[in-house]
PDB file of C-alpha atoms and ligand atoms in Angstrom:
ATOM      1  CA  MET A   1       0.000   0.000   0.000  1.00  0.00           C
ATOM      2  CA  LYS A   2       1.419   3.375  -0.957  1.00  0.00           C
ATOM      3  CA  GLU A   3       0.166   6.905  -1.424  1.00  0.00           C
ATOM      4  CA  LEU A   4      -0.038   7.890  -5.055  1.00  0.00           C
ATOM      5  CA  THR A   5       0.059  11.362  -6.598  1.00  0.00           C
ATOM      6  CA  TYR A   6      -1.104  12.401 -10.045  1.00  0.00           C
ATOM      7  CA  PHE A   7      -0.134  15.753 -11.539  1.00  0.00           C
ATOM      8  CA  ASN A   8      -1.165  17.053 -14.960  1.00  0.00           C
ATOM      9  CA  GLY A   9      -1.352  13.724 -16.741  1.00  0.00           C
ATOM     10  CA  GLU A  10       1.278  11.590 -14.975  1.00  0.00           C
ATOM     11  CA  PHE A  11       1.913   9.782 -11.726  1.00  0.00           C
ATOM     12  CA  VAL A  12       4.691  11.513  -9.790  1.00  0.00           C
ATOM     13  CA  GLU A  13       6.552  11.136  -6.527  1.00  0.00           C
ATOM     14  CA  PRO A  14       5.364  13.710  -3.967  1.00  0.00           C
ATOM     15  CA  GLY A  15       7.788  16.660  -4.208  1.00  0.00           C
ATOM     16  CA  GLU A  16       8.980  15.640  -7.667  1.00  0.00           C
ATOM     17  CA  LYS A  17       6.946  18.294  -9.503  1.00  0.00           C
ATOM     18  CA  CYS A  18       6.818  21.993  -8.674  1.00  0.00           C
ATOM     19  CA  VAL A  19       3.685  24.077  -8.996  1.00  0.00           C
ATOM     20  CA  SER A  20       4.392  27.276 -10.914  1.00  0.00           C
ATOM     21  CA  ILE A  21       4.583  30.402  -8.759  1.00  0.00           C
ATOM     22  CA  ASP A  22       2.097  31.866 -11.250  1.00  0.00           C
ATOM     23  CA  ASP A  23      -0.452  29.100 -10.805  1.00  0.00           C
ATOM     24  CA  ARG A  24      -3.717  30.852 -10.029  1.00  0.00           C
ATOM     25  CA  GLY A  25      -4.541  28.214  -7.447  1.00  0.00           C
ATOM     26  CA  TYR A  26      -1.374  29.165  -5.582  1.00  0.00           C
ATOM     27  CA  CYS A  27      -1.820  32.933  -6.016  1.00  0.00           C
ATOM     28  CA  PHE A  28      -5.566  33.376  -5.639  1.00  0.00           C
ATOM     29  CA  GLY A  29      -7.035  30.065  -4.474  1.00  0.00           C
ATOM     30  CA  ASP A  30      -8.575  30.158  -7.956  1.00  0.00           C
ATOM     31  CA  GLY A  31      -9.687  26.569  -8.327  1.00  0.00           C
ATOM     32  CA  VAL A  32     -12.031  23.845  -7.145  1.00  0.00           C
ATOM     33  CA  TYR A  33     -11.639  20.538  -5.342  1.00  0.00           C
ATOM     34  CA  GLU A  34     -13.350  17.330  -4.259  1.00  0.00           C
ATOM     35  CA  VAL A  35     -12.690  14.746  -1.587  1.00  0.00           C
ATOM     36  CA  THR A  36     -14.081  11.285  -2.294  1.00  0.00           C
ATOM     37  CA  ARG A  37     -14.171   8.476   0.242  1.00  0.00           C
ATOM     38  CA  VAL A  38     -12.533   5.210  -0.749  1.00  0.00           C
ATOM     39  CA  TYR A  39     -14.100   2.311   1.126  1.00  0.00           C
ATOM     40  CA  ASN A  40     -13.730  -1.431   0.501  1.00  0.00           C
ATOM     41  CA  GLY A  41     -11.515  -0.539  -2.448  1.00  0.00           C
ATOM     42  CA  ARG A  42     -14.216   1.511  -4.190  1.00  0.00           C
ATOM     43  CA  CYS A  43     -15.136   5.165  -4.432  1.00  0.00           C
ATOM     44  CA  PHE A  44     -18.278   5.863  -2.447  1.00  0.00           C
ATOM     45  CA  ALA A  45     -20.943   7.981  -4.208  1.00  0.00           C
ATOM     46  CA  PHE A  46     -18.521   8.815  -7.006  1.00  0.00           C
ATOM     47  CA  SER A  47     -21.214  10.066  -9.401  1.00  0.00           C
ATOM     48  CA  TYR A  48     -22.333  12.615  -6.793  1.00  0.00           C
ATOM     49  CA  HIS A  49     -18.788  13.939  -6.349  1.00  0.00           C
ATOM     50  CA  GLN A  50     -18.325  14.040 -10.090  1.00  0.00           C
ATOM     51  CA  ASP A  51     -21.558  16.018 -10.587  1.00  0.00           C
ATOM     52  CA  ARG A  52     -20.560  18.479  -7.863  1.00  0.00           C
ATOM     53  CA  LEU A  53     -17.078  18.901  -9.335  1.00  0.00           C
ATOM     54  CA  TYR A  54     -18.387  19.650 -12.819  1.00  0.00           C
ATOM     55  CA  ARG A  55     -20.952  22.041 -11.387  1.00  0.00           C
ATOM     56  CA  SER A  56     -18.227  23.872  -9.411  1.00  0.00           C
ATOM     57  CA  MET A  57     -16.167  24.112 -12.609  1.00  0.00           C
ATOM     58  CA  ARG A  58     -19.129  25.476 -14.556  1.00  0.00           C
ATOM     59  CA  GLU A  59     -19.840  28.069 -11.895  1.00  0.00           C
ATOM     60  CA  MET A  60     -16.183  29.083 -11.854  1.00  0.00           C
ATOM     61  CA  ASP A  61     -15.906  29.121 -15.665  1.00  0.00           C
ATOM     62  CA  ILE A  62     -13.067  26.558 -15.601  1.00  0.00           C
ATOM     63  CA  PRO A  63     -13.103  24.378 -18.739  1.00  0.00           C
ATOM     64  CA  VAL A  64     -13.500  20.625 -18.284  1.00  0.00           C
ATOM     65  CA  LYS A  65     -10.577  18.813 -19.905  1.00  0.00           C
ATOM     66  CA  MET A  66     -11.275  15.352 -18.577  1.00  0.00           C
ATOM     67  CA  PRO A  67     -14.569  13.661 -19.501  1.00  0.00           C
ATOM     68  CA  PRO A  68     -16.511  11.835 -16.761  1.00  0.00           C
ATOM     69  CA  ASP A  69     -15.537   8.319 -17.886  1.00  0.00           C
ATOM     70  CA  ASP A  70     -11.817   9.150 -17.834  1.00  0.00           C
ATOM     71  CA  LEU A  71     -12.162  10.807 -14.462  1.00  0.00           C
ATOM     72  CA  GLN A  72     -13.834   7.724 -13.044  1.00  0.00           C
ATOM     73  CA  GLU A  73     -11.205   5.456 -14.592  1.00  0.00           C
ATOM     74  CA  LEU A  74      -8.432   7.576 -13.083  1.00  0.00           C
ATOM     75  CA  HIS A  75      -9.982   7.229  -9.639  1.00  0.00           C
ATOM     76  CA  GLU A  76     -10.165   3.447 -10.129  1.00  0.00           C
ATOM     77  CA  ILE A  77      -6.559   3.262 -11.332  1.00  0.00           C
ATOM     78  CA  MET A  78      -5.389   5.228  -8.299  1.00  0.00           C
ATOM     79  CA  ILE A  79      -7.134   2.814  -5.953  1.00  0.00           C
ATOM     80  CA  GLU A  80      -5.751  -0.212  -7.790  1.00  0.00           C
ATOM     81  CA  GLN A  81      -2.158   1.033  -8.085  1.00  0.00           C
ATOM     82  CA  SER A  82      -1.953   2.361  -4.525  1.00  0.00           C
ATOM     83  CA  GLY A  83      -3.523  -0.708  -2.950  1.00  0.00           C
ATOM     84  CA  ILE A  84      -5.375   1.651  -0.592  1.00  0.00           C
ATOM     85  CA  THR A  85      -8.804   0.239   0.180  1.00  0.00           C
ATOM     86  CA  ASP A  86      -9.825   2.561   3.032  1.00  0.00           C
ATOM     87  CA  GLY A  87      -8.910   6.163   2.438  1.00  0.00           C
ATOM     88  CA  TYR A  88      -9.760   9.146   0.304  1.00  0.00           C
ATOM     89  CA  ILE A  89      -8.933  10.727  -3.024  1.00  0.00           C
ATOM     90  CA  TYR A  90      -8.267  14.465  -3.114  1.00  0.00           C
ATOM     91  CA  LEU A  91      -8.753  16.129  -6.502  1.00  0.00           C
ATOM     92  CA  GLN A  92      -7.904  19.743  -7.218  1.00  0.00           C
ATOM     93  CA  ILE A  93      -8.245  21.693 -10.455  1.00  0.00           C
ATOM     94  CA  THR A  94      -6.972  25.260 -10.667  1.00  0.00           C
ATOM     95  CA  ARG A  95      -7.632  27.742 -13.454  1.00  0.00           C
ATOM     96  CA  GLY A  96      -4.027  27.392 -14.618  1.00  0.00           C
ATOM     97  CA  VAL A  97      -0.862  29.446 -14.925  1.00  0.00           C
ATOM     98  CA  SER A  98      -0.637  33.088 -16.004  1.00  0.00           C
ATOM     99  CA  PRO A  99       1.209  36.199 -14.771  1.00  0.00           C
ATOM    100  CA  ARG A 100      -0.559  37.582 -11.725  1.00  0.00           C
ATOM    101  CA  HIS A 101      -3.568  39.642 -12.739  1.00  0.00           C
ATOM    102  CA  HIS A 102      -7.013  39.303 -11.177  1.00  0.00           C
ATOM    103  CA  ALA A 103      -8.955  38.990 -14.433  1.00  0.00           C
ATOM    104  CA  TYR A 104      -8.366  35.831 -16.463  1.00  0.00           C
ATOM    105  CA  ASP A 105      -8.430  35.031 -20.157  1.00  0.00           C
ATOM    106  CA  ARG A 106     -10.035  31.612 -20.502  1.00  0.00           C
ATOM    107  CA  SER A 107      -8.576  31.071 -23.977  1.00  0.00           C
ATOM    108  CA  LYS A 108      -4.983  31.320 -22.687  1.00  0.00           C
ATOM    109  CA  LEU A 109      -5.293  29.027 -19.690  1.00  0.00           C
ATOM    110  CA  GLU A 110      -4.743  25.289 -19.262  1.00  0.00           C
ATOM    111  CA  PRO A 111      -6.127  24.039 -15.904  1.00  0.00           C
ATOM    112  CA  THR A 112      -3.695  22.417 -13.472  1.00  0.00           C
ATOM    113  CA  MET A 113      -4.878  19.073 -12.132  1.00  0.00           C
ATOM    114  CA  LEU A 114      -3.635  17.405  -8.969  1.00  0.00           C
ATOM    115  CA  MET A 115      -4.913  14.226  -7.352  1.00  0.00           C
ATOM    116  CA  TYR A 116      -3.700  12.012  -4.587  1.00  0.00           C
ATOM    117  CA  ILE A 117      -4.915   8.985  -2.693  1.00  0.00           C
ATOM    118  CA  ARG A 118      -4.133   8.578   0.980  1.00  0.00           C
ATOM    119  CA  PRO A 119      -5.207   6.108   3.646  1.00  0.00           C
ATOM    120  CA  ILE A 120      -7.309   7.239   6.588  1.00  0.00           C
ATOM    121  CA  GLU A 121      -5.089   6.940   9.584  1.00  0.00           C
ATOM    122  CA  GLU A 122      -7.303   8.176  12.389  1.00  0.00           C
ATOM    123  CA  ASP A 123      -9.715   5.892  14.197  1.00  0.00           C
ATOM    124  CA  LEU A 124     -13.051   7.197  12.909  1.00  0.00           C
ATOM    125  CA  SER A 125     -15.055   4.899  15.176  1.00  0.00           C
ATOM    126  CA  LYS A 126     -14.098   7.181  18.100  1.00  0.00           C
ATOM    127  CA  LEU A 127     -16.393   9.853  16.664  1.00  0.00           C
ATOM    128  CA  ALA A 128     -19.415   7.726  17.608  1.00  0.00           C
ATOM    129  CA  ALA A 129     -18.883   8.806  21.222  1.00  0.00           C
ATOM    130  CA  GLY A 130     -19.743  12.393  20.258  1.00  0.00           C
ATOM    131  CA  VAL A 131     -17.767  15.589  19.848  1.00  0.00           C
ATOM    132  CA  LYS A 132     -17.748  19.141  21.152  1.00  0.00           C
ATOM    133  CA  ALA A 133     -18.623  22.100  18.939  1.00  0.00           C
ATOM    134  CA  ILE A 134     -18.486  25.850  19.348  1.00  0.00           C
ATOM    135  CA  SER A 135     -20.640  28.415  17.559  1.00  0.00           C
ATOM    136  CA  LEU A 136     -19.048  31.091  15.391  1.00  0.00           C
ATOM    137  CA  PRO A 137     -20.245  33.680  12.892  1.00  0.00           C
ATOM    138  CA  ASP A 138     -20.361  32.548   9.269  1.00  0.00           C
ATOM    139  CA  GLU A 139     -18.072  35.083   7.608  1.00  0.00           C
ATOM    140  CA  ARG A 140     -17.862  33.456   4.172  1.00  0.00           C
ATOM    141  CA  TRP A 141     -18.903  34.807   0.789  1.00  0.00           C
ATOM    142  CA  LEU A 142     -22.354  34.212  -0.692  1.00  0.00           C
ATOM    143  CA  HIS A 143     -21.453  31.266  -2.928  1.00  0.00           C
ATOM    144  CA  VAL A 144     -20.186  28.592  -0.614  1.00  0.00           C
ATOM    145  CA  ASP A 145     -22.181  26.088  -2.677  1.00  0.00           C
ATOM    146  CA  ILE A 146     -19.204  26.163  -5.057  1.00  0.00           C
ATOM    147  CA  LYS A 147     -16.408  23.984  -3.685  1.00  0.00           C
ATOM    148  CA  THR A 148     -13.565  26.441  -4.248  1.00  0.00           C
ATOM    149  CA  LEU A 149     -10.068  26.353  -2.816  1.00  0.00           C
ATOM    150  CA  ASN A 150     -10.715  29.684  -1.061  1.00  0.00           C
ATOM    151  CA  LEU A 151     -11.305  28.407   2.454  1.00  0.00           C
ATOM    152  CA  ILE A 152      -9.914  31.224   4.615  1.00  0.00           C
ATOM    153  CA  PRO A 153     -13.013  31.762   6.830  1.00  0.00           C
ATOM    154  CA  ASN A 154     -13.349  27.976   7.252  1.00  0.00           C
ATOM    155  CA  ILE A 155      -9.679  27.681   8.183  1.00  0.00           C
ATOM    156  CA  LEU A 156      -9.913  30.461  10.777  1.00  0.00           C
ATOM    157  CA  ALA A 157     -13.140  29.047  12.235  1.00  0.00           C
ATOM    158  CA  GLN A 158     -11.753  25.499  12.428  1.00  0.00           C
ATOM    159  CA  THR A 159      -8.582  26.764  14.103  1.00  0.00           C
ATOM    160  CA  LYS A 160     -10.580  28.745  16.689  1.00  0.00           C
ATOM    161  CA  ALA A 161     -12.616  25.603  17.401  1.00  0.00           C
ATOM    162  CA  GLU A 162      -9.576  23.376  17.825  1.00  0.00           C
ATOM    163  CA  LYS A 163      -7.881  25.939  20.079  1.00  0.00           C
ATOM    164  CA  LYS A 164     -10.907  25.535  22.321  1.00  0.00           C
ATOM    165  CA  PHE A 165     -10.538  21.738  22.153  1.00  0.00           C
ATOM    166  CA  ALA A 166     -13.710  21.457  20.075  1.00  0.00           C
ATOM    167  CA  TYR A 167     -13.991  19.129  17.097  1.00  0.00           C
ATOM    168  CA  SER A 168     -15.327  21.905  14.878  1.00  0.00           C
ATOM    169  CA  ALA A 169     -17.515  25.004  14.690  1.00  0.00           C
ATOM    170  CA  ILE A 170     -21.193  25.466  13.855  1.00  0.00           C
ATOM    171  CA  LEU A 171     -21.564  28.619  11.766  1.00  0.00           C
ATOM    172  CA  PHE A 172     -24.367  31.182  12.115  1.00  0.00           C
ATOM    173  CA  ARG A 173     -25.280  33.823   9.560  1.00  0.00           C
ATOM    174  CA  ASP A 174     -27.852  36.428  10.671  1.00  0.00           C
ATOM    175  CA  ASP A 175     -28.634  34.213  13.651  1.00  0.00           C
ATOM    176  CA  VAL A 176     -29.406  31.252  11.422  1.00  0.00           C
ATOM    177  CA  CYS A 177     -27.376  28.031  11.441  1.00  0.00           C
ATOM    178  CA  THR A 178     -25.881  27.423   8.013  1.00  0.00           C
ATOM    179  CA  GLU A 179     -23.399  24.547   8.367  1.00  0.00           C
ATOM    180  CA  GLY A 180     -20.150  23.528  10.035  1.00  0.00           C
ATOM    181  CA  ALA A 181     -16.657  24.870   9.306  1.00  0.00           C
ATOM    182  CA  THR A 182     -15.892  21.614   7.453  1.00  0.00           C
ATOM    183  CA  SER A 183     -19.238  19.794   7.407  1.00  0.00           C
ATOM    184  CA  ASN A 184     -23.018  20.098   7.246  1.00  0.00           C
ATOM    185  CA  VAL A 185     -25.122  20.375  10.388  1.00  0.00           C
ATOM    186  CA  PHE A 186     -28.355  18.586  11.298  1.00  0.00           C
ATOM    187  CA  ALA A 187     -30.646  19.061  14.303  1.00  0.00           C
ATOM    188  CA  VAL A 188     -33.264  16.694  15.703  1.00  0.00           C
ATOM    189  CA  LYS A 189     -36.322  18.066  17.508  1.00  0.00           C
ATOM    190  CA  ASP A 190     -39.242  15.865  18.562  1.00  0.00           C
ATOM    191  CA  GLY A 191     -38.017  13.105  16.247  1.00  0.00           C
ATOM    192  CA  ILE A 192     -37.893  15.348  13.149  1.00  0.00           C
ATOM    193  CA  LEU A 193     -34.650  16.064  11.332  1.00  0.00           C
ATOM    194  CA  TYR A 194     -33.792  19.631  10.326  1.00  0.00           C
ATOM    195  CA  THR A 195     -31.013  20.947   8.108  1.00  0.00           C
ATOM    196  CA  HIS A 196     -30.362  24.131   6.134  1.00  0.00           C
ATOM    197  CA  PRO A 197     -31.743  24.110   2.568  1.00  0.00           C
ATOM    198  CA  ALA A 198     -29.147  23.366  -0.103  1.00  0.00           C
ATOM    199  CA  ASN A 199     -28.894  26.902  -1.472  1.00  0.00           C
ATOM    200  CA  ASN A 200     -25.925  29.264  -1.986  1.00  0.00           C
ATOM    201  CA  LEU A 201     -25.322  29.545   1.785  1.00  0.00           C
ATOM    202  CA  ILE A 202     -24.094  25.969   2.324  1.00  0.00           C
ATOM    203  CA  LEU A 203     -22.079  23.343   0.519  1.00  0.00           C
ATOM    204  CA  LYS A 204     -24.425  20.630  -0.721  1.00  0.00           C
ATOM    205  CA  GLY A 205     -22.553  17.881   1.073  1.00  0.00           C
ATOM    206  CA  ILE A 206     -22.658  14.411  -0.421  1.00  0.00           C
ATOM    207  CA  THR A 207     -23.076  12.883   3.033  1.00  0.00           C
ATOM    208  CA  ARG A 208     -25.930  15.343   3.650  1.00  0.00           C
ATOM    209  CA  GLN A 209     -27.548  14.197   0.404  1.00  0.00           C
ATOM    210  CA  MET A 210     -27.223  10.553   1.444  1.00  0.00           C
ATOM    211  CA  ILE A 211     -28.915  11.309   4.774  1.00  0.00           C
ATOM    212  CA  VAL A 212     -31.716  13.436   3.288  1.00  0.00           C
ATOM    213  CA  THR A 213     -32.547  11.312   0.246  1.00  0.00           C
ATOM    214  CA  LYS A 214     -31.639   7.765   1.314  1.00  0.00           C
ATOM    215  CA  VAL A 215     -30.908   7.045   4.969  1.00  0.00           C
ATOM    216  CA  ALA A 216     -33.596   9.148   6.686  1.00  0.00           C
ATOM    217  CA  PRO A 217     -36.400   8.026   4.298  1.00  0.00           C
ATOM    218  CA  SER A 218     -35.369   4.381   4.698  1.00  0.00           C
ATOM    219  CA  LEU A 219     -35.672   4.728   8.473  1.00  0.00           C
ATOM    220  CA  GLY A 220     -38.947   6.644   8.304  1.00  0.00           C
ATOM    221  CA  VAL A 221     -37.364   9.825   9.708  1.00  0.00           C
ATOM    222  CA  THR A 222     -38.993  13.045   8.428  1.00  0.00           C
ATOM    223  CA  VAL A 223     -36.561  15.660   7.119  1.00  0.00           C
ATOM    224  CA  ILE A 224     -37.353  19.378   6.970  1.00  0.00           C
ATOM    225  CA  GLU A 225     -34.888  21.516   5.017  1.00  0.00           C
ATOM    226  CA  LYS A 226     -35.187  24.831   6.769  1.00  0.00           C
ATOM    227  CA  ALA A 227     -32.964  27.596   8.118  1.00  0.00           C
ATOM    228  CA  CYS A 228     -32.958  27.069  11.900  1.00  0.00           C
ATOM    229  CA  SER A 229     -32.488  29.884  14.394  1.00  0.00           C
ATOM    230  CA  ARG A 230     -29.752  29.900  17.004  1.00  0.00           C
ATOM    231  CA  GLU A 231     -32.392  29.407  19.688  1.00  0.00           C
ATOM    232  CA  PHE A 232     -33.713  26.325  17.885  1.00  0.00           C
ATOM    233  CA  ILE A 233     -30.222  24.854  17.546  1.00  0.00           C
ATOM    234  CA  GLU A 234     -29.412  25.566  21.205  1.00  0.00           C
ATOM    235  CA  ASN A 235     -32.572  23.768  22.247  1.00  0.00           C
ATOM    236  CA  ALA A 236     -32.331  20.856  19.831  1.00  0.00           C
ATOM    237  CA  ASP A 237     -32.686  17.339  21.257  1.00  0.00           C
ATOM    238  CA  GLU A 238     -29.780  16.167  19.078  1.00  0.00           C
ATOM    239  CA  LEU A 239     -27.206  17.710  16.773  1.00  0.00           C
ATOM    240  CA  PHE A 240     -24.740  16.163  14.369  1.00  0.00           C
ATOM    241  CA  PHE A 241     -22.208  17.007  11.686  1.00  0.00           C
ATOM    242  CA  THR A 242     -21.909  15.136   8.367  1.00  0.00           C
ATOM    243  CA  ASP A 243     -18.955  14.913   6.039  1.00  0.00           C
ATOM    244  CA  THR A 244     -17.290  12.500   3.660  1.00  0.00           C
ATOM    245  CA  ILE A 245     -14.518  11.380   5.998  1.00  0.00           C
ATOM    246  CA  GLY A 246     -16.287  11.298   9.376  1.00  0.00           C
ATOM    247  CA  GLY A 247     -19.778  10.303   8.154  1.00  0.00           C
ATOM    248  CA  VAL A 248     -22.392  11.105  10.806  1.00  0.00           C
ATOM    249  CA  ILE A 249     -20.741  12.712  13.845  1.00  0.00           C
ATOM    250  CA  PRO A 250     -22.882  13.244  16.963  1.00  0.00           C
ATOM    251  CA  ILE A 251     -22.392  16.607  18.710  1.00  0.00           C
ATOM    252  CA  THR A 252     -22.772  16.201  22.443  1.00  0.00           C
ATOM    253  CA  LYS A 253     -21.731  19.678  23.583  1.00  0.00           C
ATOM    254  CA  LEU A 254     -22.274  23.099  22.051  1.00  0.00           C
ATOM    255  CA  ASP A 255     -20.487  26.078  23.612  1.00  0.00           C
ATOM    256  CA  ARG A 256     -19.880  24.027  26.762  1.00  0.00           C
ATOM    257  CA  LYS A 257     -23.569  23.175  27.222  1.00  0.00           C
ATOM    258  CA  PRO A 258     -24.723  19.595  26.761  1.00  0.00           C
ATOM    259  CA  VAL A 259     -26.813  18.867  23.677  1.00  0.00           C
ATOM    260  CA  GLY A 260     -29.932  17.020  24.889  1.00  0.00           C
ATOM    261  CA  ASN A 261     -28.783  14.770  27.722  1.00  0.00           C
ATOM    262  CA  GLY A 262     -25.141  15.115  26.655  1.00  0.00           C
ATOM    263  CA  GLU A 263     -25.003  11.694  24.983  1.00  0.00           C
ATOM    264  CA  PRO A 264     -25.175  10.892  21.253  1.00  0.00           C
ATOM    265  CA  GLY A 265     -28.913  10.935  20.461  1.00  0.00           C
ATOM    266  CA  PRO A 266     -30.963   7.887  19.374  1.00  0.00           C
ATOM    267  CA  VAL A 267     -32.049   9.357  16.001  1.00  0.00           C
ATOM    268  CA  THR A 268     -28.462  10.413  15.260  1.00  0.00           C
ATOM    269  CA  MET A 269     -27.172   6.938  16.031  1.00  0.00           C
ATOM    270  CA  ARG A 270     -29.805   5.247  13.861  1.00  0.00           C
ATOM    271  CA  LEU A 271     -28.850   7.552  11.006  1.00  0.00           C
ATOM    272  CA  ARG A 272     -25.178   6.906  11.670  1.00  0.00           C
ATOM    273  CA  ASP A 273     -25.721   3.145  11.510  1.00  0.00           C
ATOM    274  CA  GLY A 274     -27.833   3.529   8.374  1.00  0.00           C
ATOM    275  CA  TYR A 275     -25.137   5.624   6.728  1.00  0.00           C
ATOM    276  CA  GLU A 276     -22.407   3.119   7.644  1.00  0.00           C
ATOM    277  CA  LYS A 277     -24.514   0.363   6.138  1.00  0.00           C
ATOM    278  CA  LEU A 278     -24.845   2.329   2.904  1.00  0.00           C
ATOM    279  CA  LEU A 279     -21.092   2.971   2.900  1.00  0.00           C
ATOM    280  CA  HIS A 280     -20.513  -0.730   3.365  1.00  0.00           C
ATOM    281  CA  GLU A 281     -22.889  -1.689   0.555  1.00  0.00           C
ATOM    282  CA  GLY A 282     -21.346   0.902  -1.760  1.00  0.00           C
ATOM    283  CA  MET A 283     -22.986   3.477  -4.000  1.00  0.00           C
ATOM    284  CA  ALA A 284     -22.110   4.531  -7.519  1.00  0.00           C
TER     285      ALA A 284
HETATM  286  N1  PMP B 301     -19.621  21.880   4.327  1.00  0.00           N
HETATM  287  C1  PMP B 301     -18.330  22.231   4.250  1.00  0.00           C
HETATM  288  C2  PMP B 301     -17.971  23.649   4.488  1.00  0.00           C
HETATM  289  C3  PMP B 301     -17.332  21.275   3.935  1.00  0.00           C
HETATM  290  O1  PMP B 301     -16.046  21.638   3.858  1.00  0.00           O
HETATM  291  C4  PMP B 301     -17.716  19.929   3.755  1.00  0.00           C
HETATM  292  C5  PMP B 301     -16.684  18.880   3.389  1.00  0.00           C
HETATM  293  N2  PMP B 301     -15.619  18.782   4.259  1.00  0.00           N
HETATM  294  C6  PMP B 301     -19.070  19.596   3.888  1.00  0.00           C
HETATM  295  C7  PMP B 301     -20.004  20.590   4.147  1.00  0.00           C
HETATM  296  C8  PMP B 301     -19.533  18.182   3.754  1.00  0.00           C
HETATM  297  O2  PMP B 301     -19.522  17.764   2.426  1.00  0.00           O
HETATM  298  P1  PMP B 301     -19.335  16.229   2.050  1.00  0.00           P
HETATM  299  O3  PMP B 301     -20.389  15.485   2.772  1.00  0.00           O
HETATM  300  O4  PMP B 301     -19.525  16.214   0.583  1.00  0.00           O
HETATM  301  O5  PMP B 301     -17.966  15.846   2.492  1.00  0.00           O
END
C-alpha cells in the first residue's frame, strides 16, 4: 500500500513536480476541489462527487478537460495502483498558470490538475462517542455552494474551534445556522430532522444528500430543510455534523452546554448506523 500522486497527466513522486509560482490556485485560491471516500476498495458515491465537481467548474468558468468516464477510470486506477482500500482521493483543479492579474483570459489558460490517494489513519469509530462544537459567525462569501479552494473563513473558524478543544464550529449567519466549518449540520427536535436548505449559503454535502434522500427516508425519519435559528439549535434534542470522511458525527456539547442529555442521540445513532450500512454496501 502506498500513497499515489497524479499531476497534470502523470503519476509523480510527492515533491517531484513543482507548482508554478504563477499558478492561479497558488496565487488566488482560484480553483475547485473534491474529496471522495474510498471504502472497501471503491469510491463511495462517485457520481455525486463528479456532478458536484463539474458544477463547481461550470460556476467558476473553468473548462473541463477530462470527460466523466476518464475521471472515473483515473480514480479506479489510483485505488488499484496504490492498494489503498480505506482512504480518500483528493482532486484539485486550478484555473491554470498566467502572470498575476485578477482577471483571467479563458482562452490562454490550461487548468492544473492534482490528485492524490491517501489512507485514513485516524480511528473514525471514536467519533461515535460524540464531539464538542463551538458556535461562530459565518463570515464566508455568498457562494459557498461552489467547492472552491478559497477556504480562509473555514480555516480560521476550524482553528478557533480546535484551540478551544472542540472538534469543529457550527456557523451562524444572521442568527441562522448554516453549516459547520468543514461539514453540514443537522438538528433533531421531537423526532424530526432539520437541516439548512441546499442553497448558496451551504455546501451541498454528499453525506448530507445521502442522509436526506436515502438514509432518513429508509428509516422513516422526516426531514425538513429549513434555516434554523440559534435558539432552535441551542434547544435541539440532538445535533450532528456530516462529512465524507467522518460520516455522521454526533455533537454532544455546544459552547460548553450539553446537547440534549449530553449523549449521542438515538435518532443520530440510527442515522449513523444507516449511513455506515450504505457505505458498506457501496454506491455509484
Ligand atoms: N460543508 C463544508 C464547508 C465542507 O467543507 C464539507 C466537506 N468537508 C461539507 C459541508 C460536507 O460535504 P461532504 O459530505 O460532501 O464531504
